[in-house]
Short mmCIF file of C-alpha atoms in Angstrom, two decimals:
data_model
loop_
_atom_site.label_atom_id
_atom_site.label_comp_id
_atom_site.label_asym_id
_atom_site.label_seq_id
_atom_site.Cartn_x
_atom_site.Cartn_y
_atom_site.Cartn_z
CA MET A 1 244.92 138.55 71.50
CA ILE A 2 247.45 140.52 69.43
CA ARG A 3 244.80 141.14 66.76
CA HIS A 4 242.39 142.53 69.38
CA PHE A 5 245.16 144.70 70.79
CA LEU A 6 245.94 146.14 67.34
CA MET A 7 242.25 146.72 66.54
CA PHE A 8 241.84 148.55 69.85
CA TRP A 9 244.70 150.94 69.08
CA ILE A 10 243.54 151.45 65.48
CA ALA A 11 240.12 152.40 66.89
CA VAL A 12 241.75 154.78 69.38
CA VAL A 13 243.78 156.46 66.61
CA PHE A 14 240.70 156.91 64.40
CA ALA A 15 238.66 158.26 67.31
CA ALA A 16 241.42 160.72 68.19
CA ALA A 17 241.66 161.83 64.56
CA ALA A 18 237.90 162.36 64.41
CA CYS A 19 237.92 164.34 67.65
CA SER A 20 240.86 166.52 66.58
CA LYS A 21 239.23 167.53 63.30
CA PRO A 22 238.67 171.26 63.56
CA ALA A 23 235.07 172.31 63.80
CA GLU A 24 233.83 174.09 60.71
CA ALA A 25 233.10 177.76 61.23
CA PRO A 26 229.36 178.37 61.23
CA ALA A 27 228.24 180.23 58.15
CA PRO A 28 226.56 183.56 58.73
CA THR A 29 222.80 183.36 58.79
CA ALA A 30 220.89 184.81 55.88
CA ALA A 31 219.19 187.19 58.33
CA HIS A 32 222.16 189.57 58.15
CA PRO A 33 223.90 191.16 55.17
CA ASN A 34 227.03 189.41 54.02
CA LEU A 35 230.03 191.72 54.46
CA SER A 36 232.50 189.01 53.40
CA GLY A 37 234.92 189.65 50.60
CA SER A 38 237.92 191.82 49.82
CA TRP A 39 237.73 195.58 50.09
CA VAL A 40 240.06 198.42 49.24
CA ARG A 41 240.19 202.18 49.76
CA PRO A 42 242.51 203.30 46.97
CA LEU A 43 244.53 206.48 47.04
CA ARG A 44 243.51 209.16 44.56
CA ASP A 45 239.90 207.94 44.61
CA PRO A 46 237.88 210.99 45.65
CA GLY A 47 234.82 208.92 46.51
CA VAL A 48 236.24 206.99 49.43
CA GLY A 49 235.84 209.56 52.20
CA GLY A 50 238.35 209.80 55.01
CA LEU A 51 239.03 211.51 58.29
CA PRO A 52 237.94 215.18 58.41
CA ALA A 53 240.33 218.10 57.92
CA LEU A 54 242.37 218.69 61.06
CA ASN A 55 240.73 222.05 61.73
CA GLU A 56 237.34 220.29 61.80
CA ILE A 57 238.39 217.87 64.54
CA PRO A 58 237.65 219.21 68.05
CA LEU A 59 241.09 218.77 69.58
CA THR A 60 241.83 219.37 73.24
CA PRO A 61 244.81 221.64 73.96
CA TRP A 62 246.89 218.54 74.77
CA ALA A 63 246.02 216.92 71.41
CA ALA A 64 246.62 220.15 69.48
CA ALA A 65 250.06 220.56 71.04
CA LYS A 66 250.99 216.93 70.43
CA LEU A 67 249.84 217.12 66.82
CA LYS A 68 251.87 220.30 66.28
CA ALA A 69 255.01 218.63 67.64
CA GLU A 70 254.79 215.60 65.34
CA ARG A 71 256.67 215.34 62.06
CA PRO A 72 254.61 213.27 59.59
CA ALA A 73 256.25 211.47 56.66
CA ALA A 74 253.62 212.51 54.13
CA GLY A 75 251.29 215.41 53.50
CA GLU A 76 251.83 219.16 53.41
CA ASP A 77 254.48 219.43 56.13
CA GLN A 78 256.17 216.13 55.43
CA ASP A 79 259.59 215.41 56.85
CA PHE A 80 260.31 211.80 56.04
CA ALA A 81 263.96 211.96 57.03
CA ASN A 82 263.17 213.11 60.57
CA THR A 83 259.69 211.74 60.98
CA THR A 84 258.19 210.93 64.38
CA ASP A 85 255.64 208.59 62.82
CA PRO A 86 255.78 205.47 65.04
CA SER A 87 254.77 203.19 62.18
CA LEU A 88 257.94 204.25 60.32
CA ARG A 89 260.36 205.20 63.08
CA TYR A 90 259.78 201.94 64.95
CA ALA A 91 257.82 199.96 62.34
CA ASP A 92 255.02 199.77 64.94
CA PRO A 93 251.69 198.32 63.86
CA ASN A 94 249.48 201.02 62.40
CA GLY A 95 246.72 200.44 64.94
CA TYR A 96 243.07 201.11 64.30
CA PRO A 97 241.58 202.78 62.33
CA ARG A 98 244.81 203.95 60.66
CA ILE A 99 245.37 200.50 59.14
CA SER A 100 242.09 200.92 57.25
CA LEU A 101 243.41 204.12 55.66
CA HIS A 102 246.27 202.18 54.07
CA PRO A 103 245.68 201.70 50.34
CA MET A 104 246.14 197.93 50.44
CA ARG A 105 243.05 195.77 50.68
CA PHE A 106 241.54 193.87 53.57
CA LYS A 107 239.36 190.81 53.70
CA ILE A 108 236.28 190.30 55.87
CA ILE A 109 235.38 186.82 57.07
CA GLN A 110 232.03 186.62 58.76
CA THR A 111 230.57 183.89 60.96
CA ASN A 112 227.67 183.83 63.40
CA ASP A 113 229.99 184.53 66.34
CA TYR A 114 232.77 186.71 64.95
CA VAL A 115 233.59 189.07 62.14
CA TYR A 116 237.28 188.99 61.24
CA GLN A 117 239.00 191.82 59.42
CA LEU A 118 242.28 190.73 57.80
CA TRP A 119 244.56 193.46 56.43
CA GLU A 120 246.97 192.55 53.69
CA TYR A 121 249.42 195.20 54.89
CA ASN A 122 251.66 193.62 57.52
CA GLN A 123 249.22 190.70 57.91
CA ASN A 124 247.46 192.49 60.77
CA TRP A 125 243.95 191.49 61.80
CA ARG A 126 241.25 192.14 64.35
CA GLN A 127 238.27 190.18 65.56
CA ILE A 128 234.84 191.55 66.38
CA ALA A 129 233.05 189.27 68.84
CA LEU A 130 229.31 189.30 68.20
CA ASN A 131 226.53 189.53 70.77
CA VAL A 132 228.76 189.67 73.83
CA PRO A 133 229.14 192.56 76.30
CA GLN A 134 232.14 194.85 76.13
CA ASP A 135 234.88 194.07 78.66
CA PRO A 136 235.01 197.12 80.97
CA ASP A 137 238.74 196.58 81.58
CA PRO A 138 240.20 194.94 78.47
CA ALA A 139 243.85 194.32 77.64
CA ILE A 140 245.47 197.35 76.02
CA THR A 141 246.33 196.35 72.44
CA TRP A 142 247.25 197.78 69.03
CA TYR A 143 243.84 196.88 67.55
CA GLY A 144 241.60 197.24 70.60
CA ASN A 145 238.85 195.07 72.01
CA ALA A 146 235.89 195.07 69.63
CA VAL A 147 232.40 193.68 70.16
CA GLY A 148 229.54 193.95 67.71
CA LYS A 149 225.87 193.36 67.16
CA TRP A 150 223.55 193.61 64.23
CA GLU A 151 221.01 196.43 64.10
CA GLY A 152 219.01 195.61 61.00
CA ASP A 153 221.39 195.74 58.05
CA THR A 154 224.14 197.48 60.03
CA LEU A 155 226.88 195.90 62.10
CA VAL A 156 227.45 198.16 65.10
CA VAL A 157 230.90 197.74 66.63
CA ASP A 158 232.03 199.09 69.98
CA SER A 159 235.76 199.11 70.73
CA ILE A 160 238.07 200.29 73.52
CA GLY A 161 241.46 199.26 74.93
CA TYR A 162 243.68 200.95 72.35
CA LYS A 163 247.39 201.45 72.96
CA ASP A 164 247.99 205.21 72.97
CA SER A 165 251.29 205.23 71.07
CA THR A 166 249.63 204.87 67.66
CA TRP A 167 248.56 207.71 65.42
CA LEU A 168 244.97 207.70 64.19
CA ASP A 169 246.19 208.66 60.73
CA ALA A 170 249.36 209.54 58.83
CA ARG A 171 248.99 213.23 59.79
CA GLY A 172 249.86 212.42 63.39
CA LEU A 173 246.37 212.69 64.92
CA PRO A 174 246.83 211.58 68.54
CA HIS A 175 244.61 209.77 71.00
CA THR A 176 244.78 208.53 74.57
CA GLN A 177 244.21 205.09 76.06
CA ASP A 178 240.58 206.14 76.66
CA LEU A 179 239.76 206.15 72.95
CA HIS A 180 236.29 204.73 72.34
CA LEU A 181 235.14 203.98 68.81
CA THR A 182 231.60 203.24 67.69
CA GLU A 183 231.42 201.96 64.15
CA ARG A 184 228.41 201.44 61.94
CA ILE A 185 229.37 199.10 59.10
CA HIS A 186 226.95 198.59 56.26
CA ARG A 187 226.71 197.85 52.57
CA MET A 188 226.23 200.87 50.33
CA GLY A 189 225.42 199.52 46.89
CA ASP A 190 228.48 197.55 45.78
CA ASN A 191 230.61 199.30 48.39
CA LEU A 192 231.16 198.89 52.11
CA ALA A 193 230.77 201.90 54.43
CA PHE A 194 232.30 202.44 57.87
CA ASP A 195 230.87 205.36 59.85
CA ILE A 196 233.24 205.74 62.80
CA THR A 197 232.51 207.94 65.81
CA PHE A 198 235.54 208.91 67.90
CA GLU A 199 235.20 209.66 71.60
CA ASP A 200 238.21 210.44 73.76
CA PRO A 201 237.88 213.16 76.44
CA GLY A 202 241.66 213.51 76.67
CA ALA A 203 242.08 214.19 72.95
CA PHE A 204 238.72 215.53 71.72
CA THR A 205 236.38 218.06 73.28
CA LYS A 206 233.36 216.30 71.79
CA PRO A 207 232.63 213.20 69.66
CA TRP A 208 233.25 213.41 65.93
CA THR A 209 232.61 211.07 63.01
CA ALA A 210 234.52 209.90 59.94
CA HIS A 211 233.01 208.18 56.90
CA LEU A 212 235.14 205.62 55.06
CA ILE A 213 234.03 203.92 51.85
CA PHE A 214 235.68 200.75 50.56
CA ARG A 215 235.43 199.45 47.02
CA PRO A 216 235.18 195.75 46.16
CA SER A 217 238.51 194.20 45.23
CA PRO A 218 239.32 190.90 43.50
CA ASP A 219 238.86 188.31 46.23
CA GLY A 220 241.90 186.16 45.50
CA THR A 221 244.93 185.05 47.44
CA MET A 222 246.24 187.75 49.76
CA SER A 223 249.87 188.61 49.20
CA GLU A 224 252.45 188.76 51.96
CA ASN A 225 253.61 192.29 52.63
CA ILE A 226 255.32 192.32 56.00
CA TYR A 227 257.33 195.43 56.74
CA THR A 228 259.84 195.40 59.59
CA ILE A 229 262.23 197.75 61.36
CA SER A 230 265.14 196.16 59.48
CA ASP A 231 263.38 197.07 56.21
CA GLU A 232 263.01 200.65 57.36
CA LEU A 233 266.60 200.96 58.58
CA ARG A 234 267.90 199.47 55.36
CA PHE A 235 265.88 202.00 53.34
CA ARG A 236 267.10 204.90 55.47
CA GLU A 237 270.73 203.92 55.24
CA ARG A 238 270.64 203.31 51.51
CA PHE A 239 268.32 206.07 50.27
CA LEU A 240 268.74 208.79 52.91
CA ASN A 241 272.35 208.06 53.86
CA GLN A 242 271.32 207.97 57.51
CA LYS A 243 273.48 206.20 60.05
CA VAL A 244 271.66 203.36 61.78
CA ASN A 245 272.74 201.85 65.06
CA ILE A 246 272.51 198.22 64.01
CA PRO A 247 274.05 196.58 60.94
CA ILE A 248 271.51 196.47 58.11
CA ARG A 249 270.80 193.22 56.31
CA ARG A 250 268.95 192.12 53.24
CA MET B 1 212.12 163.26 20.52
CA THR B 2 210.91 164.91 23.71
CA VAL B 3 212.54 167.93 25.24
CA SER B 4 212.31 168.42 28.99
CA LYS B 5 211.46 171.87 30.32
CA SER B 6 214.93 172.21 31.79
CA GLN B 7 216.48 171.87 28.32
CA ILE B 8 214.50 174.77 26.88
CA PRO B 9 216.61 177.94 26.96
CA ASN B 10 215.10 180.52 29.25
CA PRO B 11 215.85 183.98 27.78
CA LYS B 12 215.11 185.74 31.11
CA ALA B 13 217.55 183.49 32.93
CA GLN B 14 220.18 184.12 30.29
CA ILE B 15 219.73 187.88 30.57
CA LYS B 16 219.92 187.61 34.37
CA ARG B 17 223.12 185.50 34.13
CA SER B 18 224.57 187.94 31.63
CA ARG B 19 223.85 190.90 33.92
CA CYS B 20 225.40 188.96 36.80
CA TRP B 21 228.57 188.40 34.79
CA ASP B 22 228.61 192.06 33.75
CA LEU B 23 228.42 193.03 37.42
CA ARG B 24 231.16 190.56 38.41
CA PHE B 25 233.35 191.74 35.56
CA GLY B 26 232.76 195.33 36.61
CA ILE B 27 233.75 194.58 40.19
CA TRP B 28 236.95 192.85 39.04
CA VAL B 29 237.86 195.74 36.75
CA LEU B 30 237.15 198.23 39.53
CA GLY B 31 239.22 196.19 41.95
CA PHE B 32 242.08 195.83 39.50
CA ILE B 33 242.13 199.58 38.87
CA ALA B 34 242.06 200.08 42.64
CA LEU B 35 245.09 197.81 43.05
CA LEU B 36 246.94 199.57 40.27
CA SER B 37 246.24 202.94 41.77
CA SER B 38 247.78 201.99 45.12
CA SER B 39 250.60 204.44 45.37
CA ALA B 40 254.25 203.69 45.79
CA PHE B 41 254.16 206.31 48.48
CA ALA B 42 252.03 204.68 51.14
CA HIS B 43 255.35 204.33 52.99
CA HIS B 44 256.51 207.92 52.72
CA GLY B 45 255.77 211.16 51.01
CA ALA B 46 257.91 211.66 47.93
CA ALA B 47 258.15 215.43 47.84
CA SER B 48 260.74 215.70 50.62
CA ILE B 49 263.13 213.28 48.89
CA TYR B 50 262.55 213.56 45.14
CA ASP B 51 262.01 216.29 42.59
CA MET B 52 258.54 215.21 41.54
CA GLY B 53 258.38 217.92 38.88
CA LYS B 54 261.38 216.51 37.02
CA GLU B 55 261.64 213.35 34.93
CA THR B 56 264.89 211.81 33.79
CA THR B 57 265.28 208.98 31.29
CA ILE B 58 268.55 207.10 30.96
CA LYS B 59 269.90 203.91 29.50
CA ALA B 60 271.79 202.05 32.21
CA THR B 61 273.16 198.70 33.30
CA VAL B 62 271.47 196.94 36.20
CA THR B 63 273.83 196.30 39.11
CA GLU B 64 271.29 194.97 41.61
CA PHE B 65 267.58 194.27 41.86
CA VAL B 66 266.39 193.62 45.41
CA TRP B 67 262.84 192.43 46.03
CA THR B 68 262.28 193.95 49.47
CA ASN B 69 260.00 196.06 51.59
CA PRO B 70 259.20 198.88 51.91
CA HIS B 71 260.25 199.41 48.28
CA VAL B 72 261.90 197.22 45.68
CA GLU B 73 265.41 198.54 44.97
CA LEU B 74 267.00 198.89 41.56
CA GLY B 75 270.67 199.78 41.41
CA VAL B 76 272.14 200.87 38.08
CA SER B 77 275.43 201.95 36.60
CA THR B 78 275.42 204.68 33.99
CA SER B 79 278.91 203.75 32.82
CA GLY B 80 278.24 200.08 32.12
CA GLY B 81 280.08 198.96 35.24
CA THR B 82 279.10 196.69 38.10
CA LYS B 83 279.14 199.31 40.86
CA THR B 84 275.85 201.02 41.77
CA ASP B 85 276.08 204.73 41.11
CA LEU B 86 272.35 205.43 41.10
CA LEU B 87 269.93 203.77 43.53
CA LEU B 88 266.27 203.77 42.52
CA GLU B 89 263.14 202.72 44.38
CA LEU B 90 260.01 201.16 42.94
CA GLY B 91 256.68 200.39 44.64
CA SER B 92 256.21 197.75 47.33
CA PRO B 93 256.55 194.12 46.18
CA PRO B 94 252.80 193.33 46.00
CA ASN B 95 252.01 196.62 44.27
CA ILE B 96 254.54 196.21 41.48
CA ARG B 97 253.70 192.53 41.14
CA ASN B 98 250.20 193.71 40.22
CA ARG B 99 251.84 195.81 37.51
CA GLY B 100 253.58 192.81 35.94
CA TRP B 101 256.87 192.74 37.82
CA SER B 102 258.49 189.76 39.49
CA SER B 103 261.78 189.31 41.31
CA ARG B 104 263.26 188.04 38.02
CA THR B 105 262.03 190.80 35.71
CA VAL B 106 265.50 192.35 35.59
CA LYS B 107 268.88 191.08 36.74
CA ALA B 108 272.41 192.38 37.14
CA GLY B 109 273.99 192.99 33.75
CA ASP B 110 270.74 193.81 31.92
CA VAL B 111 270.76 197.03 29.93
CA ILE B 112 267.48 198.86 30.54
CA THR B 113 265.90 202.23 29.87
CA VAL B 114 264.54 203.77 33.04
CA THR B 115 262.48 206.91 33.64
CA PHE B 116 262.49 208.34 37.17
CA HIS B 117 262.07 211.36 39.38
CA PRO B 118 265.59 212.22 40.58
CA GLY B 119 266.63 212.86 44.17
CA LEU B 120 266.65 216.39 45.55
CA ARG B 121 269.91 218.26 46.18
CA GLY B 122 271.86 216.05 43.80
CA ALA B 123 271.33 212.84 45.79
CA LYS B 124 272.11 209.79 43.65
CA ILE B 125 268.69 208.28 44.18
CA GLY B 126 265.38 208.31 42.35
CA VAL B 127 261.87 206.94 42.26
CA VAL B 128 261.09 204.93 39.14
CA MET B 129 258.15 205.77 36.90
CA LYS B 130 258.71 203.16 34.21
CA VAL B 131 261.29 200.74 32.86
CA ILE B 132 261.86 199.27 29.41
CA THR B 133 263.52 195.91 30.04
CA ALA B 134 266.35 194.38 27.99
CA ASP B 135 263.78 192.46 25.94
CA GLY B 136 261.71 195.56 25.21
CA LYS B 137 258.93 195.11 27.73
CA GLU B 138 257.60 198.36 29.24
CA LEU B 139 256.56 198.24 32.89
CA GLN B 140 255.19 200.91 35.21
CA ALA B 141 256.64 201.02 38.71
#
């Protein structure tokens, strides 16, 4: 009796273990190009494209005024000490696509149902759900709601639902909560290309497109590089002699 | 002695494998260069804090070495003391790790030679270009 009782519970434990084993992610089918790997868009590399010059972006009067009022931490009119850059002033997430302009690498993991983009900087990530309709009223988030589908060799990604407090780049390019991005992601030789079309009636008078090229990067272990508001305040107190309103720590 | 077909070297396959390795090696080199070229200034522009047209080289005693974001901090004393009288920044931890640094590369008490862009308006800060450690190792920041 006791032996049967024990065997029953051993069987239950094994069955539970088998059921709780995580399902393996389906590998991408060979029908589509493999975008997986690590990619980087290094600074000082003239071949990696970028967002257009500000005078080539069709800003609405609201966007032009907002841009003029910002104080970026880098570039021609930089004012790091008094910057209004939310990713420095508050250590906010960079948002999309600004995170892709950061010179640290990202990794793409591709399955049949999702494409995941993992950024080394701040361990941020987004998911692109494949072959599902866009949610007409998604949650408003730092990295938006992205859905994608394959058109031949190109992954076409549609995304909305972006929080409007982020800058689109380090220059302070603004957007509203109605930002709509259409991305065409494809291999270009050894490189990976993102052609991104920006639509946002509140910020732009007509759609415009940016071309970003990413180089292959060694596909090893990603390093941790998490940057927080305490890091920023510590830096400001120590290097800029600025008073901060909370005690800094290591 | 018989030799199976699979044991006969296939020159075309070897050339193909060799090209494949060349390509892989090229990608790694390209990636490594890309990592190295990641600037210390992704966090902030340098021109509003440092005199980027000026380089200063000094021999100094390390007072602190803090492995932190956004930039690793190196405090030094120019008089051989233990109090920081010049605070220097390096790149972010992962960036300088790719250049051969670790959190134990230098420690308080080490005498090093450091080259840096000094702070503007006489500020006792700087951004490091390179360091020669106590044991003679030269590292870019």
